[in-house]
Amino acid sequence: DGFWGPEEPSSTLTDKFAQTWGFMVEKVIAHPIVLVSTTDDRIEMFSPTFVIQINGGLPVSYPVGQPVSFTMTVKDGKATNWVGLWDQGDAEMNDAIGKVTAALEAAKTSDA
């Protein structure tokens, strides 16, 4: 998804996010369990119920849910590492992404 590497300037993060997941996902609903570790500068978040509504800015949304885990390392008040884990092979999520991608392509073709 294009998010990788400490050499990338943090200023590009929000731009990339807006063009990828931030663009495809209309809403996030989570009920996280959060653990803050002051001894190793980490924040752990696990959400057994993490629901995203995928729509790509179109009127039809596809809600999909699965458990997720995020780990963020913080040094001197700045996030230095962020790792998110979820099942990228989830059939329901991939079906929703496929439907939205196809609808976006069809809208692009009809606008041409």
Coordinates of C-alpha atoms in Angstrom, one line a residue:
D1 CA 0.0 0.0 0.0
G2 CA 3.0 2.3 -0.2
F3 CA 3.6 2.9 3.5
W4 CA 7.0 1.7 4.3
G5 CA 10.4 2.9 5.5
P6 CA 11.7 5.3 8.0
E7 CA 13.4 7.3 5.3
E8 CA 10.1 8.7 4.1
P9 CA 9.3 12.2 5.4
S10 CA 6.3 12.2 7.7
S11 CA 4.8 15.1 5.7
T12 CA 3.9 12.7 3.0
L13 CA 2.0 10.3 5.3
T14 CA -1.3 12.2 5.4
D15 CA -1.2 12.7 1.6
K16 CA -0.7 9.0 1.0
F17 CA -3.3 8.1 3.5
A18 CA -5.8 10.4 1.9
Q19 CA -5.2 8.8 -1.5
T20 CA -5.5 5.2 -0.3
W21 CA -7.3 4.0 2.9
G22 CA -8.5 7.5 3.7
F23 CA -10.1 7.7 0.3
M24 CA -11.7 4.3 0.3
V25 CA -13.0 4.2 3.9
E26 CA -15.9 6.5 4.8
K27 CA -16.1 5.6 8.5
V28 CA -14.3 3.5 11.2
I29 CA -16.1 2.1 14.2
A30 CA -13.9 0.5 16.8
H31 CA -14.1 -0.5 20.4
P32 CA -10.4 -0.8 21.2
I33 CA -8.5 -2.2 24.2
V34 CA -5.5 0.2 24.7
L35 CA -2.4 -0.5 26.6
V36 CA 0.2 2.2 27.2
S37 CA 3.7 0.9 28.1
T38 CA 5.8 3.7 29.7
T39 CA 8.8 1.4 30.0
D40 CA 9.3 0.8 26.3
D41 CA 7.5 3.8 24.8
R42 CA 4.7 1.8 23.1
I43 CA 1.0 2.1 22.7
E44 CA -0.8 -1.2 21.9
M45 CA -4.4 -1.2 20.6
F46 CA -6.4 -4.3 19.9
S47 CA -10.0 -4.1 18.6
P48 CA -11.9 -7.4 18.3
T49 CA -14.7 -5.4 16.7
F50 CA -13.2 -3.0 14.1
V51 CA -15.7 -2.1 11.4
I52 CA -14.9 0.0 8.3
Q53 CA -17.4 1.3 5.8
I54 CA -15.8 1.1 2.3
N55 CA -17.3 3.4 -0.3
G56 CA -14.5 5.4 -2.2
G57 CA -16.7 8.5 -1.9
L58 CA -19.6 6.8 -3.7
P59 CA -23.2 6.7 -2.3
V60 CA -23.1 2.9 -1.6
S61 CA -21.1 1.7 1.4
Y62 CA -20.0 -1.8 2.3
P63 CA -19.4 -2.3 6.0
V64 CA -16.9 -5.0 6.9
G65 CA -15.4 -6.0 10.2
Q66 CA -12.6 -8.0 11.6
P67 CA -10.2 -7.9 14.6
V68 CA -7.2 -5.6 14.2
S69 CA -4.1 -4.7 16.2
F70 CA -2.0 -1.5 16.1
T71 CA 1.4 -0.9 17.7
M72 CA 2.8 2.6 17.9
T73 CA 6.3 3.5 19.2
V74 CA 6.6 7.0 20.6
K75 CA 10.0 8.7 21.2
D76 CA 10.2 12.3 22.5
G77 CA 6.5 12.8 21.9
K78 CA 6.7 11.7 18.2
A79 CA 5.5 8.5 16.6
T80 CA 8.5 6.7 15.2
N81 CA 6.9 3.5 14.2
W82 CA 3.3 2.4 13.5
V83 CA 2.4 -1.2 12.6
G84 CA -1.1 -2.4 11.9
L85 CA -2.1 -6.0 11.6
W86 CA -5.3 -7.4 10.0
D87 CA -6.3 -10.2 7.7
Q88 CA -5.5 -8.7 4.2
G89 CA -7.0 -11.9 2.7
D90 CA -10.4 -11.4 4.3
A91 CA -12.9 -12.3 1.6
E92 CA -15.6 -9.8 2.7
M93 CA -13.2 -6.9 2.8
N94 CA -11.6 -7.8 -0.6
D95 CA -15.1 -8.2 -2.2
A96 CA -16.1 -4.8 -0.9
I97 CA -12.9 -3.2 -2.2
G98 CA -13.4 -5.0 -5.6
K99 CA -17.0 -3.6 -5.9
V100 CA -16.0 -0.1 -5.0
T101 CA -12.9 -0.2 -7.3
A102 CA -15.1 -1.4 -10.2
A103 CA -17.7 1.3 -9.5
L104 CA -15.0 4.0 -9.5
E105 CA -13.6 2.7 -12.8
A106 CA -17.1 2.7 -14.3
A107 CA -17.7 6.2 -13.1
K108 CA -14.4 7.3 -14.6
T109 CA -15.3 5.7 -18.0
S110 CA -18.7 7.3 -18.0
D111 CA -17.2 10.7 -17.3
A112 CA -14.7 10.4 -20.2

